Short mmCIF file of C-alpha atoms and ligand atoms in Angstrom, two decimals:
data_model
loop_
_atom_site.label_atom_id
_atom_site.label_comp_id
_atom_site.label_asym_id
_atom_site.label_seq_id
_atom_site.Cartn_x
_atom_site.Cartn_y
_atom_site.Cartn_z
CA MET A 4 4.86 204.22 36.77
CA SER A 5 3.68 206.68 34.18
CA LEU A 6 1.25 209.37 35.28
CA ALA A 7 -2.42 208.39 35.41
CA GLU A 8 -5.24 209.69 33.20
CA PHE A 9 -7.86 208.77 35.81
CA VAL A 10 -7.32 209.11 39.56
CA VAL A 11 -9.61 208.21 42.45
CA VAL A 12 -8.93 209.90 45.78
CA ALA A 13 -10.66 208.34 48.78
CA ASN A 14 -10.00 208.22 52.50
CA ARG A 15 -9.25 204.49 52.23
CA LEU A 16 -7.34 202.52 49.63
CA PRO A 17 -9.40 199.66 48.14
CA VAL A 18 -7.19 197.12 49.95
CA ASP A 19 -6.49 195.96 53.50
CA ARG A 20 -3.10 195.05 54.85
CA VAL A 21 -2.84 191.37 55.75
CA PRO A 22 -0.08 190.48 58.22
CA ALA A 23 2.25 187.70 57.10
CA ALA A 24 1.39 184.25 58.39
CA ASP A 25 3.79 182.68 60.91
CA GLY A 26 7.00 181.69 59.25
CA GLU A 27 6.28 183.65 56.06
CA ALA A 28 8.01 186.83 55.01
CA GLY A 29 6.33 190.17 54.35
CA ASP A 30 2.80 191.46 54.76
CA SER A 31 0.47 191.38 51.79
CA TRP A 32 -2.63 193.22 50.58
CA ARG A 33 -6.16 191.99 50.06
CA ARG A 34 -8.95 193.74 48.16
CA SER A 35 -11.38 195.15 50.68
CA PRO A 36 -15.02 194.44 50.05
CA GLY A 37 -17.28 197.42 49.55
CA GLY A 38 -19.60 199.15 47.17
CA LEU A 39 -17.18 201.82 46.08
CA VAL A 40 -14.46 199.36 45.20
CA THR A 41 -16.88 197.27 43.13
CA ALA A 42 -18.29 200.37 41.45
CA LEU A 43 -14.98 201.78 40.41
CA GLU A 44 -13.20 198.55 39.54
CA PRO A 45 -14.31 198.40 35.88
CA VAL A 46 -13.59 202.10 35.40
CA MET A 47 -10.13 201.70 36.89
CA ARG A 48 -9.41 198.64 34.75
CA ASP A 49 -10.24 200.39 31.49
CA ALA A 50 -8.57 203.70 32.25
CA ASP A 51 -4.94 203.40 33.27
CA GLY A 52 -6.05 204.43 36.77
CA ALA A 53 -4.46 205.32 40.09
CA TRP A 54 -6.09 205.29 43.53
CA VAL A 55 -4.86 207.59 46.30
CA GLY A 56 -5.88 206.66 49.86
CA TRP A 57 -4.94 205.79 53.41
CA PRO A 58 -3.94 202.14 53.90
CA GLY A 59 -5.99 201.96 57.12
CA GLN A 60 -3.20 201.69 59.72
CA ALA A 61 -1.52 204.55 61.54
CA ASP A 62 2.16 205.25 60.81
CA LEU A 63 2.30 202.83 57.91
CA GLU A 64 4.70 204.17 55.31
CA ALA A 65 4.25 202.26 52.08
CA GLU A 66 5.54 202.97 48.58
CA PRO A 67 3.09 203.14 45.67
CA PHE A 68 2.42 199.67 44.26
CA GLU A 69 0.42 197.85 41.62
CA PHE A 70 -2.57 195.80 42.71
CA GLU A 71 -4.75 193.89 40.25
CA GLY A 72 -4.15 196.40 37.49
CA THR A 73 -4.55 199.55 39.59
CA HIS A 74 -1.74 201.79 40.75
CA LEU A 75 -2.23 202.33 44.49
CA VAL A 76 -0.74 205.40 46.16
CA PRO A 77 -0.74 205.14 49.96
CA VAL A 78 -1.08 208.35 52.01
CA SER A 79 0.44 207.89 55.44
CA LEU A 80 -1.30 209.18 58.60
CA SER A 81 0.26 209.39 62.06
CA ALA A 82 -1.66 208.03 65.06
CA GLU A 83 -2.37 211.62 66.08
CA GLU A 84 -3.74 212.44 62.63
CA VAL A 85 -5.99 209.39 62.70
CA GLU A 86 -7.33 210.68 66.01
CA ASN A 87 -7.80 214.30 64.93
CA TYR A 88 -8.58 214.17 61.21
CA TYR A 89 -10.45 210.85 61.02
CA GLU A 90 -11.99 210.01 64.40
CA GLY A 91 -12.28 213.67 65.37
CA PHE A 92 -13.18 216.05 62.56
CA SER A 93 -14.56 213.47 60.10
CA ASN A 94 -16.46 211.21 62.48
CA ASP A 95 -17.24 213.44 65.46
CA THR A 96 -17.79 216.82 63.73
CA ILE A 97 -18.89 216.37 60.12
CA TRP A 98 -20.68 213.01 60.46
CA PRO A 99 -23.10 214.09 63.26
CA LEU A 100 -23.56 217.60 61.82
CA TYR A 101 -24.39 216.30 58.33
CA HIS A 102 -26.78 213.70 59.80
CA ASP A 103 -28.97 216.43 61.25
CA VAL A 104 -27.24 216.59 64.64
CA ILE A 105 -28.69 213.23 65.80
CA SER A 106 -25.63 213.18 68.03
CA GLU A 107 -24.06 216.46 69.10
CA PRO A 108 -21.16 217.50 66.83
CA ARG A 109 -17.96 218.58 68.57
CA TYR A 110 -16.12 221.55 67.10
CA ARG A 111 -12.45 221.43 67.99
CA ARG A 112 -9.85 223.63 66.38
CA VAL A 113 -7.05 221.07 66.61
CA TRP A 114 -9.27 218.63 64.70
CA TRP A 115 -9.87 221.20 61.99
CA ASP A 116 -6.15 221.94 61.72
CA ALA A 117 -5.44 218.25 61.23
CA TYR A 118 -8.24 218.01 58.65
CA VAL A 119 -6.69 220.83 56.62
CA ALA A 120 -3.20 219.33 56.84
CA VAL A 121 -4.35 215.82 55.87
CA ASN A 122 -6.55 217.10 53.02
CA ARG A 123 -3.47 218.95 51.72
CA ARG A 124 -1.44 215.74 51.81
CA PHE A 125 -4.12 213.90 49.81
CA ALA A 126 -4.29 216.77 47.30
CA GLU A 127 -0.50 216.77 46.88
CA ALA A 128 -0.43 213.02 46.38
CA ALA A 129 -3.20 213.26 43.76
CA ALA A 130 -1.44 216.13 41.99
CA SER A 131 1.80 214.17 41.82
CA VAL A 132 0.28 211.11 40.09
CA SER A 133 -2.07 212.86 37.65
CA ALA A 134 -1.13 213.23 33.98
CA GLU A 135 -1.65 216.55 32.19
CA GLY A 136 -5.40 217.11 31.73
CA ALA A 137 -6.32 213.99 33.77
CA THR A 138 -9.66 213.37 35.45
CA VAL A 139 -9.64 213.11 39.25
CA TRP A 140 -12.58 211.80 41.26
CA VAL A 141 -12.55 212.68 44.96
CA GLN A 142 -14.77 210.67 47.33
CA ASP A 143 -16.64 211.79 50.40
CA TYR A 144 -16.76 213.97 53.45
CA GLN A 145 -13.30 213.23 54.79
CA LEU A 146 -11.84 215.07 51.78
CA GLN A 147 -14.04 218.12 51.21
CA LEU A 148 -11.08 220.50 50.90
CA VAL A 149 -9.23 218.41 48.32
CA PRO A 150 -11.06 219.71 45.21
CA ALA A 151 -9.99 223.35 45.72
CA MET A 152 -6.48 222.44 46.90
CA LEU A 153 -6.01 220.27 43.85
CA ARG A 154 -7.36 222.89 41.47
CA ALA A 155 -4.98 225.50 42.89
CA ALA A 156 -2.03 223.18 42.27
CA ARG A 157 -3.24 221.74 38.96
CA PRO A 158 -5.72 223.92 37.05
CA ASP A 159 -5.38 221.57 34.05
CA LEU A 160 -7.26 218.74 35.80
CA THR A 161 -10.96 217.94 35.56
CA ILE A 162 -12.15 217.33 39.12
CA GLY A 163 -15.21 215.46 40.36
CA TYR A 164 -16.37 215.04 43.94
CA PHE A 165 -19.02 212.65 45.25
CA HIS A 166 -20.62 213.14 48.66
CA HIS A 167 -21.84 209.81 50.08
CA ILE A 168 -23.65 211.20 53.11
CA PRO A 169 -26.43 213.81 53.40
CA PHE A 170 -25.75 217.51 53.02
CA PRO A 171 -27.72 219.23 55.80
CA ALA A 172 -30.19 222.10 55.66
CA TYR A 173 -28.59 225.52 55.90
CA GLY A 174 -29.88 226.17 59.44
CA LEU A 175 -27.76 223.26 60.67
CA TYR A 176 -24.85 223.60 58.27
CA SER A 177 -24.29 227.16 59.45
CA GLN A 178 -23.20 225.87 62.87
CA LEU A 179 -19.90 224.78 61.34
CA PRO A 180 -17.21 227.27 62.35
CA TRP A 181 -15.39 226.54 59.07
CA ARG A 182 -18.50 226.63 56.88
CA ARG A 183 -17.02 228.98 54.26
CA GLN A 184 -13.79 227.06 53.89
CA VAL A 185 -15.65 223.78 53.37
CA LEU A 186 -17.93 225.26 50.69
CA GLU A 187 -14.96 226.81 48.94
CA GLY A 188 -13.16 223.46 49.13
CA LEU A 189 -16.04 221.64 47.45
CA LEU A 190 -16.49 224.30 44.79
CA GLY A 191 -13.03 223.45 43.53
CA ALA A 192 -14.71 220.50 41.76
CA ASP A 193 -16.27 220.72 38.29
CA VAL A 194 -19.02 218.28 39.25
CA ILE A 195 -20.21 217.92 42.85
CA GLY A 196 -22.42 214.83 43.17
CA PHE A 197 -24.94 214.17 45.94
CA GLN A 198 -27.23 211.26 46.77
CA ARG A 199 -30.54 213.15 46.74
CA VAL A 200 -31.92 216.20 44.98
CA GLN A 201 -32.53 217.60 48.46
CA ASP A 202 -28.81 217.35 49.33
CA ALA A 203 -27.83 219.21 46.16
CA SER A 204 -30.32 221.97 46.88
CA ASN A 205 -29.17 222.27 50.52
CA PHE A 206 -25.65 222.70 49.20
CA ALA A 207 -26.71 225.31 46.63
CA ARG A 208 -28.56 227.26 49.32
CA ALA A 209 -25.50 227.21 51.61
CA VAL A 210 -23.41 228.52 48.71
CA ARG A 211 -25.87 231.35 48.05
CA ARG A 212 -26.19 232.34 51.70
CA GLN A 213 -22.56 232.01 52.74
CA LEU A 214 -20.65 232.92 49.63
CA ARG A 215 -23.23 235.19 47.97
CA ILE A 216 -22.79 233.27 44.73
CA GLU A 217 -25.74 232.91 42.35
CA THR A 218 -26.86 229.38 41.52
CA LYS A 219 -29.03 228.50 38.56
CA SER A 220 -30.70 225.07 38.45
CA SER A 221 -27.66 222.84 39.04
CA GLY A 222 -25.03 225.33 37.82
CA ILE A 223 -22.90 227.47 40.14
CA VAL A 224 -20.75 230.17 38.55
CA VAL A 225 -17.41 230.27 40.37
CA ALA A 226 -14.94 233.15 40.01
CA GLU A 227 -11.30 232.06 39.75
CA ALA A 228 -8.35 233.94 41.26
CA ASP A 229 -7.29 235.14 37.77
CA GLY A 230 -10.66 236.84 37.17
CA SER A 231 -12.05 234.14 34.86
CA THR A 232 -15.22 232.20 35.69
CA ARG A 233 -16.30 228.58 35.32
CA THR A 234 -19.53 226.74 36.03
CA ALA A 235 -19.53 223.95 38.61
CA LEU A 236 -22.35 221.43 38.43
CA ALA A 237 -23.99 220.35 41.73
CA LYS A 238 -26.60 217.64 41.32
CA ALA A 239 -27.91 214.28 42.46
CA PHE A 240 -26.36 211.00 41.29
CA PRO A 241 -27.98 208.34 43.54
CA ILE A 242 -25.47 205.59 44.21
CA SER A 243 -26.35 201.92 43.81
CA ILE A 244 -25.01 198.37 44.05
CA ASP A 245 -23.76 195.66 41.75
CA ALA A 246 -27.27 194.18 41.57
CA SER A 247 -26.43 191.18 39.38
CA SER A 248 -23.76 189.90 41.77
CA TYR A 249 -26.40 189.76 44.55
CA ALA A 250 -28.84 187.94 42.29
CA GLU A 251 -26.11 185.43 41.41
CA LEU A 252 -25.32 184.74 45.05
CA ALA A 253 -29.02 184.44 45.84
CA ALA A 254 -29.38 181.75 43.14
CA ARG A 255 -26.59 179.56 44.57
CA PRO A 256 -27.96 176.31 46.06
CA ASP A 257 -25.53 176.40 49.00
CA ILE A 258 -26.61 179.92 49.93
CA ARG A 259 -30.29 179.00 49.64
CA ALA A 260 -29.67 175.98 51.87
CA ARG A 261 -27.89 178.21 54.34
CA ALA A 262 -30.94 180.51 54.43
CA ARG A 263 -33.14 177.56 55.43
CA GLU A 264 -30.60 176.52 58.04
CA ILE A 265 -30.65 180.04 59.52
CA ARG A 266 -34.43 179.85 59.96
CA GLU A 267 -34.16 176.45 61.55
CA GLY A 268 -31.49 177.73 63.89
CA LEU A 269 -33.94 180.39 65.04
CA GLY A 270 -36.52 177.73 65.89
CA ASN A 271 -38.50 178.25 62.67
CA PRO A 272 -40.46 181.32 63.75
CA LYS A 273 -43.34 182.20 61.44
CA LYS A 274 -41.67 185.47 60.46
CA VAL A 275 -38.10 186.73 60.52
CA PHE A 276 -37.34 190.45 60.72
CA LEU A 277 -33.83 191.51 59.74
CA GLY A 278 -31.72 194.61 60.37
CA VAL A 279 -28.20 194.97 58.93
CA ASP A 280 -26.26 198.09 59.81
CA ARG A 281 -22.92 199.37 60.89
CA LEU A 282 -23.44 200.03 64.59
CA ASP A 283 -24.13 203.73 64.07
CA TYR A 284 -26.55 206.17 65.73
CA THR A 285 -27.83 207.31 62.33
CA LYS A 286 -29.33 203.89 61.58
CA GLY A 287 -32.25 204.02 64.04
CA ILE A 288 -31.42 200.64 65.64
CA ARG A 289 -32.81 201.73 69.03
CA HIS A 290 -36.11 202.84 67.47
CA ARG A 291 -36.45 199.48 65.76
CA LEU A 292 -35.75 197.59 68.99
CA LYS A 293 -38.26 199.72 70.86
CA ALA A 294 -41.00 199.06 68.31
CA PHE A 295 -40.33 195.32 68.27
CA GLY A 296 -40.11 195.14 72.08
CA GLU A 297 -43.46 196.93 72.39
CA LEU A 298 -45.13 194.59 69.88
CA LEU A 299 -44.06 191.71 72.13
CA ASP A 300 -45.13 193.57 75.31
CA ASP A 301 -48.53 194.34 73.77
CA GLY A 302 -49.01 190.71 72.77
CA ARG A 303 -49.42 191.62 69.10
CA LEU A 304 -46.48 189.29 68.43
CA THR A 305 -44.93 186.39 70.33
CA VAL A 306 -41.44 184.95 69.97
CA GLN A 307 -42.99 181.96 68.16
CA ASP A 308 -44.50 184.39 65.66
CA ALA A 309 -41.41 186.48 65.00
CA THR A 310 -37.70 186.87 65.67
CA LEU A 311 -35.62 189.94 64.92
CA VAL A 312 -32.11 189.23 63.64
CA GLN A 313 -29.97 192.33 64.08
CA VAL A 314 -26.49 192.40 62.55
CA ALA A 315 -24.72 195.44 63.96
CA SER A 316 -21.25 195.38 62.49
CA PRO A 317 -18.55 196.99 64.62
CA SER A 318 -17.79 200.57 63.62
CA ARG A 319 -15.73 203.56 64.88
CA GLU A 320 -15.21 201.88 68.19
CA ARG A 321 -12.84 204.53 69.52
CA VAL A 322 -15.37 207.39 69.18
CA GLY A 323 -17.25 208.07 72.45
CA ALA A 324 -20.74 208.36 70.94
CA TYR A 325 -20.34 204.90 69.38
CA MET A 326 -19.23 203.29 72.66
CA GLN A 327 -22.29 204.75 74.37
CA LEU A 328 -24.62 203.64 71.60
CA ARG A 329 -23.31 200.10 71.81
CA ASP A 330 -24.02 199.98 75.55
CA GLU A 331 -27.55 201.31 75.04
CA ILE A 332 -28.35 198.83 72.29
CA GLU A 333 -26.95 195.87 74.16
CA GLN A 334 -28.89 196.83 77.27
CA ALA A 335 -32.12 197.12 75.27
CA VAL A 336 -31.54 193.73 73.59
CA GLY A 337 -30.79 192.12 76.97
CA ARG A 338 -33.99 193.51 78.50
CA ILE A 339 -36.24 192.48 75.62
CA ASN A 340 -34.74 189.00 75.43
CA GLY A 341 -34.88 188.60 79.21
CA ASP A 342 -38.57 189.48 79.21
CA HIS A 343 -39.65 187.43 76.23
CA ASP A 344 -37.28 184.58 75.35
CA THR A 345 -38.31 180.99 75.85
CA VAL A 346 -35.96 178.05 75.95
CA GLY A 347 -36.71 177.33 72.29
CA HIS A 348 -37.17 180.85 70.87
CA THR A 349 -35.43 184.16 71.10
CA ALA A 350 -36.90 187.63 70.54
CA ILE A 351 -33.73 189.20 69.15
CA ARG A 352 -30.67 187.48 67.75
CA TYR A 353 -28.09 190.23 68.11
CA LEU A 354 -24.82 189.84 66.20
CA HIS A 355 -22.06 192.39 66.78
CA GLN A 356 -19.96 190.90 64.01
CA THR A 357 -18.97 191.23 60.39
CA TYR A 358 -19.92 188.50 57.95
CA PRO A 359 -18.85 187.48 54.46
CA ARG A 360 -21.11 188.62 51.65
CA GLU A 361 -22.43 185.04 51.15
CA GLU A 362 -23.75 184.96 54.70
CA MET A 363 -25.36 188.37 54.25
CA VAL A 364 -27.23 187.14 51.20
CA ALA A 365 -28.35 184.01 53.09
CA LEU A 366 -29.69 186.33 55.80
CA PHE A 367 -31.50 188.43 53.19
CA LEU A 368 -33.10 185.25 51.82
CA ALA A 369 -34.07 184.09 55.30
CA ALA A 370 -35.79 187.38 56.16
CA ASP A 371 -39.48 187.98 55.56
CA VAL A 372 -39.19 191.64 56.50
CA MET A 373 -36.16 193.91 56.11
CA LEU A 374 -36.09 196.84 58.52
CA VAL A 375 -34.32 199.99 57.35
CA THR A 376 -35.19 202.57 60.00
CA ALA A 377 -32.40 205.12 59.52
CA LEU A 378 -32.94 208.51 61.15
CA ARG A 379 -30.82 209.99 58.38
CA ASP A 380 -28.84 208.12 55.71
CA GLY A 381 -27.21 209.30 52.49
CA MET A 382 -28.57 206.34 50.50
CA ASN A 383 -28.58 203.01 52.42
CA LEU A 384 -27.20 200.27 50.26
CA VAL A 385 -28.57 197.51 52.48
CA ALA A 386 -32.10 198.31 51.28
CA LYS A 387 -30.96 197.83 47.69
CA GLU A 388 -28.99 194.68 48.50
CA TYR A 389 -32.07 193.07 50.07
CA VAL A 390 -34.14 193.86 46.99
CA ALA A 391 -31.43 192.63 44.59
CA SER A 392 -31.21 189.34 46.49
CA ARG A 393 -34.95 188.65 46.37
CA SER A 394 -35.23 187.23 42.86
CA ASP A 395 -38.01 185.04 44.30
CA ASN A 396 -40.09 188.25 44.50
CA ARG A 397 -40.91 187.60 48.14
CA GLY A 398 -40.20 189.62 51.27
CA VAL A 399 -41.15 193.10 52.42
CA LEU A 400 -38.92 196.15 52.70
CA LEU A 401 -39.72 198.70 55.40
CA LEU A 402 -37.85 201.83 54.47
CA SER A 403 -37.31 205.07 56.34
CA GLU A 404 -38.24 208.21 54.46
CA PHE A 405 -35.02 209.71 55.86
CA ALA A 406 -32.83 207.34 53.81
CA GLY A 407 -31.85 208.49 50.33
CA ALA A 408 -33.07 205.15 48.94
CA ALA A 409 -36.66 206.25 49.67
CA ASP A 410 -36.55 208.59 46.65
CA GLU A 411 -36.21 205.65 44.25
CA LEU A 412 -37.82 202.79 46.17
CA GLY A 413 -41.39 204.04 46.25
CA SER A 414 -42.86 200.53 46.43
CA ALA A 415 -41.37 199.84 49.85
CA ILE A 416 -43.47 200.41 52.97
CA ARG A 417 -42.37 203.90 53.95
CA ILE A 418 -41.93 204.65 57.62
CA ASN A 419 -41.03 207.53 59.90
CA PRO A 420 -38.79 205.89 62.52
CA HIS A 421 -39.56 208.58 65.09
CA ASP A 422 -43.22 207.56 65.05
CA ILE A 423 -43.02 204.35 67.10
CA ASP A 424 -46.75 203.59 66.82
CA GLY A 425 -46.59 204.09 63.05
CA LEU A 426 -43.52 201.84 62.89
CA LYS A 427 -45.27 199.12 64.92
CA ASP A 428 -48.30 199.24 62.62
CA ALA A 429 -46.05 199.06 59.55
CA MET A 430 -44.24 196.03 61.02
CA MET A 431 -47.59 194.29 61.58
CA ARG A 432 -48.71 195.19 58.08
CA ALA A 433 -45.49 193.66 56.74
CA VAL A 434 -45.88 190.37 58.61
CA GLU A 435 -49.50 190.12 57.44
CA MET A 436 -48.90 191.11 53.82
CA PRO A 437 -50.32 188.58 51.33
CA ALA A 438 -47.87 186.95 48.93
CA ALA A 439 -49.46 188.62 45.89
CA GLU A 440 -48.88 192.11 47.29
CA GLN A 441 -45.32 191.20 48.31
CA GLY A 442 -44.70 190.06 44.74
CA ARG A 443 -46.15 193.19 43.19
CA ARG A 444 -44.07 195.48 45.37
CA MET A 445 -40.89 193.45 45.11
CA ARG A 446 -41.05 193.29 41.31
CA ALA A 447 -41.36 197.08 41.13
CA LEU A 448 -38.47 197.52 43.57
CA ARG A 449 -36.30 195.07 41.67
CA ARG A 450 -36.86 196.86 38.39
CA LYS A 451 -35.51 200.07 39.94
CA VAL A 452 -32.45 198.47 41.50
CA VAL A 453 -31.55 196.40 38.46
CA GLU A 454 -31.97 199.32 36.03
CA ASN A 455 -30.09 201.82 38.17
CA ASP A 456 -27.16 199.72 39.25
CA ILE A 457 -23.70 200.80 40.22
CA ALA A 458 -22.34 200.76 36.67
CA ARG A 459 -25.02 203.23 35.67
CA TRP A 460 -24.11 205.46 38.62
CA SER A 461 -20.42 205.70 37.76
CA GLU A 462 -21.18 206.10 34.04
CA SER A 463 -23.58 208.97 34.58
CA PHE A 464 -21.23 210.77 36.96
CA LEU A 465 -18.26 210.37 34.64
CA ARG A 466 -20.34 211.43 31.65
CA ALA A 467 -21.24 214.67 33.45
CA LEU A 468 -17.58 215.20 34.26
CA ASP A 469 -16.57 214.53 30.68
CA GLY A 470 -19.18 217.07 29.53
CA VAL A 471 -17.48 219.73 31.66
CA ARG A 472 -14.06 218.76 30.34
CA ARG A 473 -15.18 219.01 26.72
CA ALA A 474 -16.86 222.34 27.37
CA LYS A 475 -13.59 223.63 28.85
CA GLU A 476 -11.59 222.40 25.89
CA GLY A 477 -14.19 223.73 23.49
CA THR A 478 -14.69 220.22 22.00
CA PRO A 479 -18.25 219.47 20.87
CA GLN A 480 -20.20 217.34 23.39
C1 GDG B 516 -22.26 205.34 53.51
C2 GDG B 516 -23.51 206.22 53.71
C3 GDG B 516 -24.42 205.35 51.56
C4 GDG B 516 -22.56 195.94 56.73
N1 GDG B 516 -22.29 194.96 57.62
C5 GDG B 516 -21.68 193.98 56.91
C6 GDG B 516 -21.59 194.38 55.57
N2 GDG B 516 -22.13 195.58 55.49
C7 GDG B 516 -22.23 196.34 54.22
C8 GDG B 516 -23.62 196.42 53.72
C9 GDG B 516 -23.51 197.61 52.79
C10 GDG B 516 -22.47 198.49 53.48
O1 GDG B 516 -21.77 197.65 54.39
C11 GDG B 516 -23.13 199.59 54.27
O2 GDG B 516 -23.63 200.54 53.36
P1 GDG B 516 -24.80 201.53 53.76
O3 GDG B 516 -25.17 202.29 52.54
O4 GDG B 516 -25.93 200.74 54.31
O5 GDG B 516 -24.26 202.46 54.91
P2 GDG B 516 -22.85 203.24 55.28
O6 GDG B 516 -21.80 202.29 55.67
O7 GDG B 516 -23.25 204.21 56.34
O8 GDG B 516 -22.40 203.99 53.92
C12 GDG B 516 -24.71 205.56 53.05
C13 GDG B 516 -23.09 204.64 51.35
O9 GDG B 516 -22.03 205.30 52.05
C14 GDG B 516 -22.71 204.58 49.87
O10 GDG B 516 -22.69 205.85 49.29
O11 GDG B 516 -25.46 204.54 51.04
O12 GDG B 516 -25.87 206.38 53.22
O13 GDG B 516 -23.76 206.42 55.12
O14 GDG B 516 -22.99 197.27 51.55
O15 GDG B 516 -24.00 195.21 53.12
N3 GDG B 516 -21.05 193.64 54.59
C15 GDG B 516 -20.56 192.43 54.94
N4 GDG B 516 -20.58 191.99 56.24
C16 GDG B 516 -21.14 192.71 57.24
O16 GDG B 516 -21.18 192.28 58.40
N5 GDG B 516 -20.03 191.67 53.98
#
């Protein structure tokens, strides 16, 4: 293929490998669902694009190939690299550190070494497919060193980086033994995007304190090896969802019927609470269970009044902290159900499974109250998906102030998940909320989500990147 003018670099390719059915030859690929894939699809279609990423299986050597109009460039990882770079440094060092040390980060030098080596491989792959002067957009915390590595190899490129998770306060960030290297890695980008204004300012402060570089509003003046300087832009670009596709699913008669069937299957409780999360310690699932269990213990709710449906989709199952969390959650669910279930009604319907998008929307439509109780979350797309699905202007969103979505979704009921009494009161307020107030709040929430959808997010990021490119070339903006 010819070299690409626009290149996305992400830990994962936008496809999953599907093993061949019995009797058929050759594995195939299937587009993987996900916000990022949906967000970037139109951009990739219009721009002769390439996507560099890991195909999701260890030791899988695959040649670059075309998939639905995008050139996919697989980066191979050995089983040991998956363990050290992905499960280790990405998910057991950076993830807990950047989520305010909710779980203790582990700092292991072999993990760091693998992270450096794998980041280099991604940077080399991106350099080899990019045309002269191309735009490259690097995604997320697994690849924080790629921007600088890529710039060193290819100073002609315009490089963007988007950080999907929080960037922690300096007091925590400074624990990282490789804190300078990571900042220098990120500063290789021309535009460094964050979810919240707070994340961008935490980053700027870390840059000032660690690298003694001045920052001015969102601009950071970076000195290059050749003595020249350039200005990197670090600012917030809150990510979103493809809101209209949720509204379309929510309007489908079969999905609406399925929502009614779900409520019937629960014994038609008066109210349905819903939680949808990857099973992750950042999501505050235990806090939510505790609050709901206490409401039942206190007699403020009964299982005829309310059921909690908790989808906890399997995630990072080989990382110790996740195995422990699963045990704790399942024990808590078992206790609460054991104490409160009746033959006809259950307190918590716990689902450790992954569902198709249609079923998720049916669940959103079946839920009177959506619980987003994250202890720390970059954005939280589930909150936005619930809102986008509720074109009936009904339902109540309880939203943690520690989720990035709280900055935009001011008409949700805001909660502090650490304050269990406050959470219980907010849950009661939600079940008692009159329809008129639900409507008022939901309309305001929907306006936000529909206006700032995923297309707007990618456009505004790419516009900022294009601004930097034009400034470099001296073309008028
Ligand atoms: C990271 C940041 C940031 C979940 N279970 C099922 C399913 N999901 C979907 C949800 C949603 C997505 O997965 C999860 O997105 P979140 O934003 O809630 O959380 P993370 O996975 O932690 O994502 C986060 C995000 O990146 C984007 O920048 O918002 O803060 O941590 O879309 O619906 N989807 C289906 N079946 C499931 O069982 N189909």
